[in-house]
Structure formats: structure tokens, C-alpha cells
Tab-separated table of C-alpha atoms and ligand atoms in Angstrom:
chain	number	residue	atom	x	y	z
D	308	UNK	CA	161.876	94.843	98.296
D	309	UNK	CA	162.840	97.824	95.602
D	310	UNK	CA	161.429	100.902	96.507
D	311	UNK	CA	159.179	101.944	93.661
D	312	UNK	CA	159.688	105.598	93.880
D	313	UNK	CA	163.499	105.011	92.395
D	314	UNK	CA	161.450	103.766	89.179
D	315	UNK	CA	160.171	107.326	88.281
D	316	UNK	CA	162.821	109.324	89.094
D	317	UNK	CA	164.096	111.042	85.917
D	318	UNK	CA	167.686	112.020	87.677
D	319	UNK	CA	168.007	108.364	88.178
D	320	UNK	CA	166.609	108.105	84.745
D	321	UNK	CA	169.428	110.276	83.437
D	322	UNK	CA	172.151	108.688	85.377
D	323	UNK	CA	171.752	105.695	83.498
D	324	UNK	CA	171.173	106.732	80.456
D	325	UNK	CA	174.680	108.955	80.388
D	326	UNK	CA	175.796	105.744	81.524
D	327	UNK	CA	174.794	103.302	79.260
D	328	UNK	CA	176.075	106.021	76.323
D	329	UNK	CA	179.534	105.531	77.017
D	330	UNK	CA	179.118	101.692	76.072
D	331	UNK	CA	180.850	101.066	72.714
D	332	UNK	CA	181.002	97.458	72.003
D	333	UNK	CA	177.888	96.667	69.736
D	334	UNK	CA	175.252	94.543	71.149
D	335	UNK	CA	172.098	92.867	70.827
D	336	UNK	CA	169.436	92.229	72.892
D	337	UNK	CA	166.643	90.729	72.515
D	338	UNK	CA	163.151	91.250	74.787
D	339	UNK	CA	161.049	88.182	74.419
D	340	UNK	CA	157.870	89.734	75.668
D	341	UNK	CA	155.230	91.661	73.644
D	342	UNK	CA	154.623	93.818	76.636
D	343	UNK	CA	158.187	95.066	77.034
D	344	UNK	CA	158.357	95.738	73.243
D	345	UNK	CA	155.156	98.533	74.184
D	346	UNK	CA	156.637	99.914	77.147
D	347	UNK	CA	160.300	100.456	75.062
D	348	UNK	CA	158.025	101.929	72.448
D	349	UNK	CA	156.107	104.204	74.576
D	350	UNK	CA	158.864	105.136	77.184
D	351	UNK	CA	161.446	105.842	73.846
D	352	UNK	CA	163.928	103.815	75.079
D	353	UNK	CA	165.498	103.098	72.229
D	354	UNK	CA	166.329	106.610	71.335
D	355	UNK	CA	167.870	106.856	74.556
D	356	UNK	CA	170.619	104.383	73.970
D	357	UNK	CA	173.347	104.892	72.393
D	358	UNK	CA	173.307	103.002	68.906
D	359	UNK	CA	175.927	100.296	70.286
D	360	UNK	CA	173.389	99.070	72.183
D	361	UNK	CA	170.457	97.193	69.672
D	362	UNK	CA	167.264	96.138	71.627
D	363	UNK	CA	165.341	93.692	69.000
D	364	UNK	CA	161.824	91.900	69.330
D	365	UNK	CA	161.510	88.595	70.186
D	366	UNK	CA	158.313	85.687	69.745
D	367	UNK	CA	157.116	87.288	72.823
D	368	UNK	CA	152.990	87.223	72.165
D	369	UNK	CA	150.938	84.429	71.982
D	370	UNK	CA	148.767	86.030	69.408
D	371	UNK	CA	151.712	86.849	66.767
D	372	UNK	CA	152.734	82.901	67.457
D	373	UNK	CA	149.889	81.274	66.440
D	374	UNK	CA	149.259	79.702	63.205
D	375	UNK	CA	147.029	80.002	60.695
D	376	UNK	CA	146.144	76.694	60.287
D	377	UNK	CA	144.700	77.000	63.810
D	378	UNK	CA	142.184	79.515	62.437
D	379	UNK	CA	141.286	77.738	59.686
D	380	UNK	CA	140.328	75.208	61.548
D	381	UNK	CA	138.541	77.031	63.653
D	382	UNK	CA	136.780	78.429	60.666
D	383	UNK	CA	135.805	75.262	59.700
D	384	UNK	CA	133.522	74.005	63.368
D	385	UNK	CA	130.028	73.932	63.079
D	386	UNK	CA	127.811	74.041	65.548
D	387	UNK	CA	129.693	75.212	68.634
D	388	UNK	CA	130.533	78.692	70.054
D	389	UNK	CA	134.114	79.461	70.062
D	390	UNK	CA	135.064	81.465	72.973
D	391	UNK	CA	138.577	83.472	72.830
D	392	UNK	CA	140.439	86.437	73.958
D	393	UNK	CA	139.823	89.647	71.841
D	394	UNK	CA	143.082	89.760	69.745
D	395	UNK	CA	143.327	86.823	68.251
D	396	UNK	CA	139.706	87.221	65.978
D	397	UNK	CA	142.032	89.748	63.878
D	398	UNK	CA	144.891	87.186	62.992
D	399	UNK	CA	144.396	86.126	59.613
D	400	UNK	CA	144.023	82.569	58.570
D	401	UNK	CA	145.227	81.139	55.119
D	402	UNK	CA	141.824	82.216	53.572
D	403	UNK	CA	140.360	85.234	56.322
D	404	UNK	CA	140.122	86.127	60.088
D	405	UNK	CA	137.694	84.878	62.439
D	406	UNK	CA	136.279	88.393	62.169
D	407	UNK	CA	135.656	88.431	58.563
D	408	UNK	CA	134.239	84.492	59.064
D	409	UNK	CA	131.656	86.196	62.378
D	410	UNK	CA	130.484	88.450	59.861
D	411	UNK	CA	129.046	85.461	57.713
D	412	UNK	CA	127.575	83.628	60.486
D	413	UNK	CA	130.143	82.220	62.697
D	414	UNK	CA	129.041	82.242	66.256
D	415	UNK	CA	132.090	83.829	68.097
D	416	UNK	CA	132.279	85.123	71.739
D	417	UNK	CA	134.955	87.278	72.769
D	418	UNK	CA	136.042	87.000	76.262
D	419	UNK	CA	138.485	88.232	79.334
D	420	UNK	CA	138.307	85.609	81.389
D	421	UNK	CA	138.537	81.267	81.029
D	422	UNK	CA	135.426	81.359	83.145
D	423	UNK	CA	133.330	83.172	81.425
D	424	UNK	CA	133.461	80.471	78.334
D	425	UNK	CA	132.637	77.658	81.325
D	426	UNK	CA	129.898	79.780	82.052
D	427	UNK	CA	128.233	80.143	78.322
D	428	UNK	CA	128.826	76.336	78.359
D	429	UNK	CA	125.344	76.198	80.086
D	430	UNK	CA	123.312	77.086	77.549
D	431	UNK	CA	125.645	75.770	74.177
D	432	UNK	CA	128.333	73.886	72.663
D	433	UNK	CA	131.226	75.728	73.710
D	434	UNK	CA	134.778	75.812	72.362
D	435	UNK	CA	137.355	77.857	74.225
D	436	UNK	CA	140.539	78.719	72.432
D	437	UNK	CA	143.536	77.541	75.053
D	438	UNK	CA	146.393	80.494	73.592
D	439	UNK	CA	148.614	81.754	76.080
D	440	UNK	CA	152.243	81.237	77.913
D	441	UNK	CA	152.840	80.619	81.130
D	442	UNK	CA	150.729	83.670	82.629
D	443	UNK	CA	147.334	82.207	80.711
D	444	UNK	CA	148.063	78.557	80.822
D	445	UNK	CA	147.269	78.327	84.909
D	446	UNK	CA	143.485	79.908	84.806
D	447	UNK	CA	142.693	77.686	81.879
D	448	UNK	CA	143.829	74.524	83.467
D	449	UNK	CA	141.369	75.581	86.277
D	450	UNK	CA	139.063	76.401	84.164
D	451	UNK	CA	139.281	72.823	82.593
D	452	UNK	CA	139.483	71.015	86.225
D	453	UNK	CA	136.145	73.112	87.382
D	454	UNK	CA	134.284	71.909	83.868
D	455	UNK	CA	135.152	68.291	84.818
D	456	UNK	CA	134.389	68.729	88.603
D	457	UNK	CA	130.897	69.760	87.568
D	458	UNK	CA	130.715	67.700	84.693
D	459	UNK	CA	130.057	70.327	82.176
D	460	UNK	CA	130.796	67.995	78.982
D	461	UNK	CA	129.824	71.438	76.470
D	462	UNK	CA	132.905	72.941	76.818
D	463	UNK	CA	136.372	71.717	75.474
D	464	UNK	CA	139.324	73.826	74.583
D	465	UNK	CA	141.510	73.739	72.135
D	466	UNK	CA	145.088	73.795	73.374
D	467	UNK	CA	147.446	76.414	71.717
D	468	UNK	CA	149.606	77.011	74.287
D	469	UNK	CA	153.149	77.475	74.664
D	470	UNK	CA	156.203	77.949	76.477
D	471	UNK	CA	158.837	80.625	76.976
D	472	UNK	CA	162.143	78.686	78.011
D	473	UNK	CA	161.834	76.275	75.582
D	474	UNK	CA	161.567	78.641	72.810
D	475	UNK	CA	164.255	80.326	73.739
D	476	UNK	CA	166.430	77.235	74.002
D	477	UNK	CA	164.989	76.315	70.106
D	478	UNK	CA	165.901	79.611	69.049
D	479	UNK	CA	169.619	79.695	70.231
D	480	UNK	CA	170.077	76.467	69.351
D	481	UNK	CA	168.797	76.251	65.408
D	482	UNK	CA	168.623	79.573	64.344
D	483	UNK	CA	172.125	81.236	63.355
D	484	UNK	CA	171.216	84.655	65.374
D	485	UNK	CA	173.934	86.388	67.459
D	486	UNK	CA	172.430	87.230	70.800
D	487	UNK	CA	174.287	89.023	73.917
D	488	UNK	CA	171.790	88.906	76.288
D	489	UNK	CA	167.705	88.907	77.282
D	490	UNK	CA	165.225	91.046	78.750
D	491	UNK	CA	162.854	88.602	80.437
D	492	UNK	CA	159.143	88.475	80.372
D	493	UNK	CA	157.996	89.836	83.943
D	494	UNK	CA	154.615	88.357	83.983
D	495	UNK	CA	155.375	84.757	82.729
D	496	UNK	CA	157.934	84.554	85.397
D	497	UNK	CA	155.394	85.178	88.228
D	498	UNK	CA	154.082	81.484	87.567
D	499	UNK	CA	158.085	79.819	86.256
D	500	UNK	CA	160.127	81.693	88.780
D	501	UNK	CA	163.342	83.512	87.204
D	502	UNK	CA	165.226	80.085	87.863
D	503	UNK	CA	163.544	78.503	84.923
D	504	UNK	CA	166.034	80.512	82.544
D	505	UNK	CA	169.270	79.241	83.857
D	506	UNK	CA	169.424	77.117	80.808
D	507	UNK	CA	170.180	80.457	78.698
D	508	UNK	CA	173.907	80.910	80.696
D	509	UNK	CA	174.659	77.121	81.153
D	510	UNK	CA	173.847	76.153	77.611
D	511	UNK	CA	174.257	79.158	75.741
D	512	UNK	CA	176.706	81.468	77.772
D	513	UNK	CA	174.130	84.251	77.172
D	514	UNK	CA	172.504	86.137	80.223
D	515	UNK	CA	169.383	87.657	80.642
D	516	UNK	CA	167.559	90.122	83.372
D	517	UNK	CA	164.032	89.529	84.463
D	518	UNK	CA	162.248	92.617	84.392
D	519	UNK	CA	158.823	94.965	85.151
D	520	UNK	CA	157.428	97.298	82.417
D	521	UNK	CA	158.620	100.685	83.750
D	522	UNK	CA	161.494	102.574	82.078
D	523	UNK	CA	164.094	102.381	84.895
D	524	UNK	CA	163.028	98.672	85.077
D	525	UNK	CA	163.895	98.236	81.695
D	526	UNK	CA	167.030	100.714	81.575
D	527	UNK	CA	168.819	98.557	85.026
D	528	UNK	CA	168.044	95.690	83.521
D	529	UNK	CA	170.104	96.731	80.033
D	530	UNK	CA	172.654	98.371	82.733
D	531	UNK	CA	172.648	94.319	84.641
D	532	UNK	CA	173.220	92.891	81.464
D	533	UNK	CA	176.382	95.090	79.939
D	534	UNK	CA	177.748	94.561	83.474
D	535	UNK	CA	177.486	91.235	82.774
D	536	UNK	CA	178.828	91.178	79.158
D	537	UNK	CA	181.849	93.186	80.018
D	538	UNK	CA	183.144	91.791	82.513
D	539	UNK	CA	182.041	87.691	80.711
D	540	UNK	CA	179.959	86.329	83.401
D	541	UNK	CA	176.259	85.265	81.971
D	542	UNK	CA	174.120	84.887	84.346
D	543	UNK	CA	169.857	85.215	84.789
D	544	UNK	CA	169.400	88.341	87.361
D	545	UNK	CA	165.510	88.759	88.880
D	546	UNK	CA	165.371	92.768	88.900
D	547	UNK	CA	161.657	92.398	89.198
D	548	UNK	CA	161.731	90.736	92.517
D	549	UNK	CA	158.935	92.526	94.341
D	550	UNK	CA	156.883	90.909	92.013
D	551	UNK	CA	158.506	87.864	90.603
D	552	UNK	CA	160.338	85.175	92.727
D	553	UNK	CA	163.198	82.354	91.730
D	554	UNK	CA	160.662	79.603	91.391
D	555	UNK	CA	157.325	81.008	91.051
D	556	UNK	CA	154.111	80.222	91.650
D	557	UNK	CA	153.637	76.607	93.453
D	558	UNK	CA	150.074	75.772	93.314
D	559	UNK	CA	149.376	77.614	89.835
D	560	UNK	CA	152.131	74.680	88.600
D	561	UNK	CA	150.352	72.142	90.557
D	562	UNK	CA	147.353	72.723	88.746
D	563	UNK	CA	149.368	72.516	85.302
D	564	UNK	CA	150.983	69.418	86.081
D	565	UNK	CA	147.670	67.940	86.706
D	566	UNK	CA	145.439	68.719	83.753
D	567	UNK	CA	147.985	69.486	81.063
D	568	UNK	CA	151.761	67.579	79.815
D	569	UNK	CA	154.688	68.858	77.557
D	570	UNK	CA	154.243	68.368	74.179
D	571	UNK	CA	155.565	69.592	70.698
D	572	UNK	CA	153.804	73.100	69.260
D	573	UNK	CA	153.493	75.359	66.408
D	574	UNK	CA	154.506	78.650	66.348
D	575	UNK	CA	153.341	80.541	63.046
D	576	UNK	CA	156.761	81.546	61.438
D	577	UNK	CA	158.895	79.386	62.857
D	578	UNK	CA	157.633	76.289	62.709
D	579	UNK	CA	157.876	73.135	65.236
D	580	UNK	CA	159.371	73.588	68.683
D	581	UNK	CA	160.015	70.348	70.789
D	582	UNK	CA	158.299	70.296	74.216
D	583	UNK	CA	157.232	74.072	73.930
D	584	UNK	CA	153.646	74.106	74.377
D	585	UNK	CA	150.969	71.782	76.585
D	586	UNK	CA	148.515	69.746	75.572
D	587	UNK	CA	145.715	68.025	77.452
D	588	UNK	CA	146.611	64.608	79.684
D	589	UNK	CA	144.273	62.081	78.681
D	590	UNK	CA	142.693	62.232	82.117
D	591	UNK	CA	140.686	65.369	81.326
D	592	UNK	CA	140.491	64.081	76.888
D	593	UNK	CA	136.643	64.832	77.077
D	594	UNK	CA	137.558	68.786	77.272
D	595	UNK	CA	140.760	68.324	74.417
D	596	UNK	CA	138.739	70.228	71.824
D	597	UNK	CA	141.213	68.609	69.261
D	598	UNK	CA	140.300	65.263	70.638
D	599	UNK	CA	136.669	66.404	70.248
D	600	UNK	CA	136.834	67.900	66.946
D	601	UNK	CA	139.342	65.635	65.145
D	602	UNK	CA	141.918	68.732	64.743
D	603	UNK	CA	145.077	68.767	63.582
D	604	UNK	CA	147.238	71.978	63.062
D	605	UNK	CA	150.167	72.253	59.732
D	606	UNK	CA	152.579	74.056	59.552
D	607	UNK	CA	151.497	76.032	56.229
D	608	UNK	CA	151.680	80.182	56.317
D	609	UNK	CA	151.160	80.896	52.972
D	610	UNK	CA	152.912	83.272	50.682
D	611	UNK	CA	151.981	86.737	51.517
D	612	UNK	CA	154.904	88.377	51.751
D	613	UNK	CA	154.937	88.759	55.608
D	614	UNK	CA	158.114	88.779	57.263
D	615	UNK	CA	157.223	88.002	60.974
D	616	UNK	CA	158.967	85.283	61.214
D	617	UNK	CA	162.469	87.342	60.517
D	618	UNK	CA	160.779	89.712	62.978
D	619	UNK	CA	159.985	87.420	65.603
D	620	UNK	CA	163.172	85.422	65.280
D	621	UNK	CA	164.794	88.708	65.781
D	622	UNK	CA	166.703	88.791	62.200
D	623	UNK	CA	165.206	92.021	61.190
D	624	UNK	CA	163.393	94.952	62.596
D	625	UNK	CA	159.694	95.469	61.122
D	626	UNK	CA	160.670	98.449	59.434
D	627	UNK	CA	162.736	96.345	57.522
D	628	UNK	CA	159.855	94.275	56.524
D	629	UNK	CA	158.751	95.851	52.231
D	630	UNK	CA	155.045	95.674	53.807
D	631	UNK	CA	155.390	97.526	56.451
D	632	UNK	CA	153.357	100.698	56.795
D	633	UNK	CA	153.187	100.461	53.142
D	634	UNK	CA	150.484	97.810	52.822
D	635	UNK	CA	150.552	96.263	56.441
D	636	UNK	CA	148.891	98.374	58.854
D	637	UNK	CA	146.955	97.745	62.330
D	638	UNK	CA	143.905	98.729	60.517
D	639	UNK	CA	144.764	96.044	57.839
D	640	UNK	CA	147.463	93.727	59.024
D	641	UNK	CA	148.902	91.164	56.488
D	642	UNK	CA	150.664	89.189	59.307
D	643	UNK	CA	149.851	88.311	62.989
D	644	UNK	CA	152.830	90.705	64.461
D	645	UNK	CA	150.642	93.483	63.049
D	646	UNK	CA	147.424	92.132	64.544
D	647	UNK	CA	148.060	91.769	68.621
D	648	UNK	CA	148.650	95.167	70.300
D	649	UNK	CA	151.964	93.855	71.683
D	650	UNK	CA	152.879	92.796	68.318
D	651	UNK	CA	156.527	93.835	67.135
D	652	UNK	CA	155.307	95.472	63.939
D	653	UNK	CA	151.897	96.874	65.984
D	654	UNK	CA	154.740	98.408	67.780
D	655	UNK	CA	156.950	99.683	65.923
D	656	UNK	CA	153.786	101.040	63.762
D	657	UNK	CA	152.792	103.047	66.899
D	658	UNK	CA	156.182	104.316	68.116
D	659	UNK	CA	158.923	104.074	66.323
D	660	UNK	CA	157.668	105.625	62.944
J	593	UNK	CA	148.426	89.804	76.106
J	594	UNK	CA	149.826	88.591	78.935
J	595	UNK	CA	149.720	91.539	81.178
J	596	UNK	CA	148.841	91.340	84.734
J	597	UNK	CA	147.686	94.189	86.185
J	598	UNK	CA	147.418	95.078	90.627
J	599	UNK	CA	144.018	95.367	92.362
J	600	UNK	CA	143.020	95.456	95.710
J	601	UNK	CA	141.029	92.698	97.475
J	602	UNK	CA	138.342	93.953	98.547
J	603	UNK	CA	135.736	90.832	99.220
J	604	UNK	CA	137.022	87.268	99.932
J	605	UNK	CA	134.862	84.165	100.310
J	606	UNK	CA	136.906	81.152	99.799
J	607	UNK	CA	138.261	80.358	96.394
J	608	UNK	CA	136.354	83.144	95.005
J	609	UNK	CA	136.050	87.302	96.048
J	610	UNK	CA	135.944	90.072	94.183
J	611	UNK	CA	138.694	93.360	93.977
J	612	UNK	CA	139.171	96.800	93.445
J	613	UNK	CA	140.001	97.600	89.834
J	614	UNK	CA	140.594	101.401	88.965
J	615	UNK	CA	137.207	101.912	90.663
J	616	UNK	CA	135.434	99.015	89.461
J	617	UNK	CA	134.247	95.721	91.173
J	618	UNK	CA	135.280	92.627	89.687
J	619	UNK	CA	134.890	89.249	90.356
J	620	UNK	CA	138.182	87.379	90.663
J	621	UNK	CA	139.420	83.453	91.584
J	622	UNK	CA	141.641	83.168	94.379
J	623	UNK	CA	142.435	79.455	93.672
J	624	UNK	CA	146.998	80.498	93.094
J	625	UNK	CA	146.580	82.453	96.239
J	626	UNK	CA	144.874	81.007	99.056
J	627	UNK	CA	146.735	83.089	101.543
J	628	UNK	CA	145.427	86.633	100.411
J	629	UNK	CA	143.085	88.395	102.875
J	630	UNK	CA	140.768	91.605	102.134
J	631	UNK	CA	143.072	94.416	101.800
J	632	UNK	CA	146.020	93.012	100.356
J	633	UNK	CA	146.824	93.654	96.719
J	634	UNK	CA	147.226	91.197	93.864
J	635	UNK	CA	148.104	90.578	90.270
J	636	UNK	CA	145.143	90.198	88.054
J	637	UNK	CA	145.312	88.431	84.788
J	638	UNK	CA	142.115	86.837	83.173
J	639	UNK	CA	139.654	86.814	86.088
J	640	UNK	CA	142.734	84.453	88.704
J	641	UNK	CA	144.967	86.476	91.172
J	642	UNK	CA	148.478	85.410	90.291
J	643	UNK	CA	150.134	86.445	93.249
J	644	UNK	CA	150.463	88.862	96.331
J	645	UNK	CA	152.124	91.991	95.941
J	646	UNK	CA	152.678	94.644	98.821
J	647	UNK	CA	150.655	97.485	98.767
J	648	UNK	CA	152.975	100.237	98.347
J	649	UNK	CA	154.566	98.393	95.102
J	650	UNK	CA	150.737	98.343	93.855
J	651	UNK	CA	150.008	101.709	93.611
J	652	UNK	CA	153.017	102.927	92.586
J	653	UNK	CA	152.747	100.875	89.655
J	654	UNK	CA	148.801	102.206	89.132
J	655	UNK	CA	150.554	105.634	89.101
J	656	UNK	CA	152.708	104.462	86.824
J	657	UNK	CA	150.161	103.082	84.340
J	658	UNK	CA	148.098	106.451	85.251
J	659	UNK	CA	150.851	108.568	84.231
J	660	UNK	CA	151.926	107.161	80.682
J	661	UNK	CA	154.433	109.296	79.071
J	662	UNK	CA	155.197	111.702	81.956
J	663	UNK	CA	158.684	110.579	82.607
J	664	UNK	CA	159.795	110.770	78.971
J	665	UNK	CA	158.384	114.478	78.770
J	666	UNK	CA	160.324	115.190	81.563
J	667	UNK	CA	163.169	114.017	80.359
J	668	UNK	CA	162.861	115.321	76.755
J	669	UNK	CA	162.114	118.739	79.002
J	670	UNK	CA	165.568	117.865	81.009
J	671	UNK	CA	167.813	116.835	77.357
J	672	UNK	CA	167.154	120.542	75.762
J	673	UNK	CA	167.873	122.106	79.018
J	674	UNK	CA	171.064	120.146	78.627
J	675	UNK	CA	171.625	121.034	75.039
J	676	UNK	CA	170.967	123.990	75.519
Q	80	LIG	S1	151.566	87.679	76.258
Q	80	LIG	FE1	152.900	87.880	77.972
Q	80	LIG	S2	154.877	87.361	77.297
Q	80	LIG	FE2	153.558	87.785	75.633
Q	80	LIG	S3	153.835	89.770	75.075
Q	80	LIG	FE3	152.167	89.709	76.358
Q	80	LIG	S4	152.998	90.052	78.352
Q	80	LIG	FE4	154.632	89.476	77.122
Q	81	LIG	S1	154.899	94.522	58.727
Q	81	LIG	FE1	153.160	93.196	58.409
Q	81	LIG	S2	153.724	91.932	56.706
Q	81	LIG	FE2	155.599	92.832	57.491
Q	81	LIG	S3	156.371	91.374	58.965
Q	81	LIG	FE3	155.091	92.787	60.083
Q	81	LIG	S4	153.092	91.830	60.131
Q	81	LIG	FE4	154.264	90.815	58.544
């Protein structure tokens, strides 16, 4: 176990940074997760590396993935309560958000927790919106074995969720983006275990470094991966290992495997990943709200100019984006990667300006 | 959005207890970690404790989240000294 003192110790801090300056072969690398995309932001990590050394955003929020079909659809239920985490009633659909649909009479209930939505499913027709990786996708498919344990046929949700690993394998293997290594998402990895990336070095020959939120987290785990790039051996290193262990969390997977299965999903921008997101076994089909409710999601973002899915496949940096600041703003996002806190452009809006 | 943050256990009944959250009580399922007793400190994310982390990790990492944008003052404080 790390000793977490080392992780605020700005000598330390310094060492690494002088360090990591004398690098000279250009790089990029990408950190899938939303969360690490804040704490570079806030800790100014990219203004401490030298400019060899490229950190880009990756698809790493569930909120900036989701497409707009699925609000639309959303949009269109009648008679039921939709339940959801906060962020996503900003995303906006094809036609508006699920804010701007609350305001003319759509019943919406914003929630922190699965449970709570079981809960309202007392008194109403309930529909809980299943987004979320790996982190999420364990305390929903509890949430969906209590509702059938005590029979509570109001609530259904409506599966959105998706996968890390198998995004990543999509990405590096259809898009044409050079890559040198990955910061890995700390909290999804506390369900996976770090041994669920090993497909990254075998397939790809690209490493990556599984890593907490704090700065000198984040600066070792750049150090771990031009160690690894200079001397050619990709490989997936757990640096967050007094949280996160090589094959995660056994009974939260349990629980998966027995309410949920693999299935294809839609992430907005870039489009249809094979076997990267769950869907409902047939076992449990009375609480598939797409079952329930007949819905199908398209892949269809319309033509607003956004670039998130550049930004999200890591092609360009939001600043890049003609939108950005100018028109897109947290206060009035055009795209999801605006909309989510953890969003690259939300971001880069915040600290990089 | 999928940020997990520690808390201490500070009621456990089963499946279900409650923990210490920056001062706050909050209800919490124990259902991914059976093997958690009052006391011990866990990850947090959307009401389920994903896992047991020791207690000294814990509250460093509070302190950390407490103390946003100390270490990068210091260390803009510790560049101009160098510059300088
Ligand atoms: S949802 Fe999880 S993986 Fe995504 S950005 Fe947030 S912390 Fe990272
Ligand atoms: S700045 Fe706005 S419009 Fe541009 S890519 Fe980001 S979210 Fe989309």
C-alpha cells in the first residue's frame, strides 16, 4: 500500500516534473475518464509538461456519450416519472433538453442514488434512466434485482449503459488516431480490475497506467508510461492499487452477470460500438424500460455544428472546436461535452481558457 | 459522473448501514461489500459501497479533496522562487 503523504508533496511534485521536461519525443496520451480530465484541469498539469508530452480527452463520461435520440425519446413518454442523475437533464436532444421539456410539464425527478427511483416507484409509474460505465452499472443491476424481488412492476429502466474496454478497443481499431499510451479511469477499475485492459498492449502495442485523481497520481502515471514508451515495452501498470485491484470487484460482477448481458450501444458522436454497453437479460424484461415502452435509439445527432465527437475521439482539443466559448458555453451548451461537469469542453471552459 | 468518493462506516445492519460523509449521515447499501464492519472506510458512489479502503488512504484523500488547489499554489510559489 502507497503511502498517501508522497501524493502531496510538492518536492516530489517538482522532481517529476523537471523530469518529465527533459522528454523530447512527442507524444500523445489520451485519459479516458471525465474525472481525470477535471483534476488535469484544476491541478494545471498540462502547463507543467513540457509540450512533447500532449495529454488529450477521451469518451470518458457517460453523460457526453449519450445520444440524443435517447432524449427524444424520453421526451416523448407519457405518463411515467423519469428518474435520472442530475447531468444528463442538460444534454440536448435533437429538438430540446429534458430541462426545457420539465418546464412544459414533463414529470422529471432528479436523483443520486438507483434506490431512490425504486423507492418513488410506490406511489407512480417510474422510469429510471440506466447511464453509466462500469462504476454505475453494479447499483442499478441491484436496484433492478430488489424491484423484482419485491415485485415492484412500476419501475423499469431504460438501459444506456456502456463499457470502457470495449470502447477503447473500437477506438484503436477504426478510428485512424495515433495513440502512445492511456491514463486509466480509477473508479471504473474498482469494479473491472486493471487486468481488464490487457487487450490495449496485446492488440494494440499501446500501454496504459491506472490511476487516482491527485496530481502526483496523475504525474507517475505519465512518468510509468514514458518509461514504458522509451524503452518499447507496453504494458497496463495499476498505480492506484490501494484502491483498485487486478480483477476487481467479485460480487458487484456477479450481480451484472445476472441481471444484465453484452450487447451493441450508442455513443452520441461516434456511433455503434459492438458489445460496449449492457442491456437487460430477458429474465428481468418486465423492468427493460425499452421493452416496456417500445424504444428504440438512432444514431441521428443533427447538424449543429458541434464537434464532440472530434473531441471525444481525441482528434482535436475543444478549443479547436469554432463554437467553443464563442457560442457554446456551460451556461448554454450546444453539445453534450459542454453539458456534464467532467465534460472535455466543460473542462477546458473552466481551466484551460 | 462516475466519482466515488471515501466515507466512514459508521452503522451496519446487514445489507444496509449508513456512513460518515463530510459530517453528514447517509444511508448506504453494503450489498459489493459484505465484509465491511463499523469503522472501516469505503468508496461511495450512488448510495452502494464499492469497496474497502484503509483508513489512512481515506482521509488523506478527504484532505486532498479539502484542499483543492493548494499544491499548485505551492508550486507556482516554488517556480518564481526558481526563476527568480
Ligand atoms: S463517469 Fe467515470 S469514467 Fe466517466 S468521467 Fe466520470 S469518473 Fe470518469
Ligand atoms: S465546444 Fe460545444 S459545440 Fe464545440 S465540441 Fe464542445 S460541446 Fe460541441
Amino acid at each position: 500500500m502507497l503511502n498517501n503523504k508522497k501524493f502531496r508533496d510538492p518536492a516530489l511534485i517538482k522532481k517529476i516534473v523537471d523530469d518529465l521536461n527533459n522528454w523530447k519525443k512527442p507524444i500523445k496520451i489520451m485519459e479516458v475518464c471525465g474525472s481525470h480530465t477535471m483534476a488535469i484541469g484544476h491541478w494545471g498539469i498540462r502547463k507543467l509538461l513540457p509540450p512533447s508530452i500532449q495529454l488529450i480527452s477521451g469518451p470518458g463520461c457517460p453523460v457526453c456519450v449519450t445520444p440524443s435520440s435517447l432524449i427524444d425519446e424520453l421526451i416523448k413518454l407519457k405518463g411515467v416519472t423519469i428518474a435520472t442523475f442530475g447531468d444528463l437533464i442538460r444534454v440536448p436532444g435533437k429538438e430540446e433538453t429534458l430541462e426545457q421539456a420539465r418546464a412544459k410539464g414533463l414529470d422529471i425527478k432528479l436523483i443520486y442514488s438507483p434506490l431512490e427511483a425504486l423507492k418513488l416507484a410506490e406511489k407512480k409509474q417510474v422510469v429510471f434512466v440506466g447511464i453509466g460505465f462500469e462504476t454505475t452499472i453494479p447499483g442499478i443491476a441491484q436496484t433492478i434485482f430488489l424491484a423484482a424481488k419485491q415485485k415492484q412492476f412500476n419501475f423499469s429502466v431504460f438501459p444506456a449503459f456502456k463499457l470502457v474496454p470495449p470502447a477503447l478497443d473500437a477506438l484503436l481499431s477504426t478510428e485512424d488516431i495515433e495513440l502512445d499510451g492511456f491514463l486509466l479511469p480509477g473508479h471504473v477499475s474498482v469494479i473491472i480490475g486493471s487486468e481488464s485492459y490487457d487487450l490495449l498492449p496485446e492488440k494494440f502495442g499501446i500501454g496504459g497506467v491506472v490511476t487516482g485523481f491527485e496530481p502526483l497520481d496523475i504525474l507517475r502515471a505519465v512518468k510509468l508510461l514514458t518509461n514504458q514508451i522509451s524503452k518499447d515495452n507496453p504494458q497496463i501498470i495499476n498505480e492506484y492499487n490501494r484502491v483498485v485491484d487486478s480483477s476487481g470487484n467479485k460480487i458487484a460482477k456477479q450481480i451484472i452477470e445476472e441481471i444484465l448481458q453484452v450487447e451493441d450501444a450508442l455513443w452520441r458522436g461516434i456511433g455503434w460500438i459492438p458489445d460496449s454497453g449492457m442491456g437487460i437479460k430477458e429474465k428481468y424484461a418486465e423492468f427493460d424500460a425499452a421493452k416496456k415502452y417500445n424504444i428504440t435509439l438512432k444514431d441521428e445527432e443533427g447538424n449543429t455544428g458541434c464537434r464532440c465527437a472530434d473531441v471525444l475521439k481525441g482528434k482535436i482539443i475543444p478549443p479547436e472546436c469554432p463554437l467553443f466559448e464563442k457560442v457554446c458555453t456551460p451556461a448554454h451548451p450546444i453539445g453534450p461535452c459542454m453539458v456534464s461537469s467532467e465534460g472535455s469542453c466543460a473542462a477546458y471552459y473552466k481551466y484551460e481558457r | 459522473m462516475c466519482l466515488a468518493i471515501p466515507a466512514q462506516v459508521v452503522q451496519k445492519d446487514g445489507e444496509k448501514g449508513y456512513v460518515n460523509l463530510g459530517g453528514a449521515r447517509k444511508e448506504v447499501m453494503f450489498t459489493f461489500t459484505p465484509e465491511v464492519e463499523k469503522g472501516d472506510w469505503v468508496l461511495i458512489h450512488t448510495g452502494f459501497a464499492l469497496n474497502v479502503i484503509s483508513e489512512e488512504d481515506a482521509e488523506e484523500t478527504l484532505k486532498l479533496f479539502d484542499e483543492l488547489g493548494t499544491i499548485q499554489d505551492e508550486m507556482e510559489l516554488e517556480n518564481k522562487n526558481v526563476e527568480q
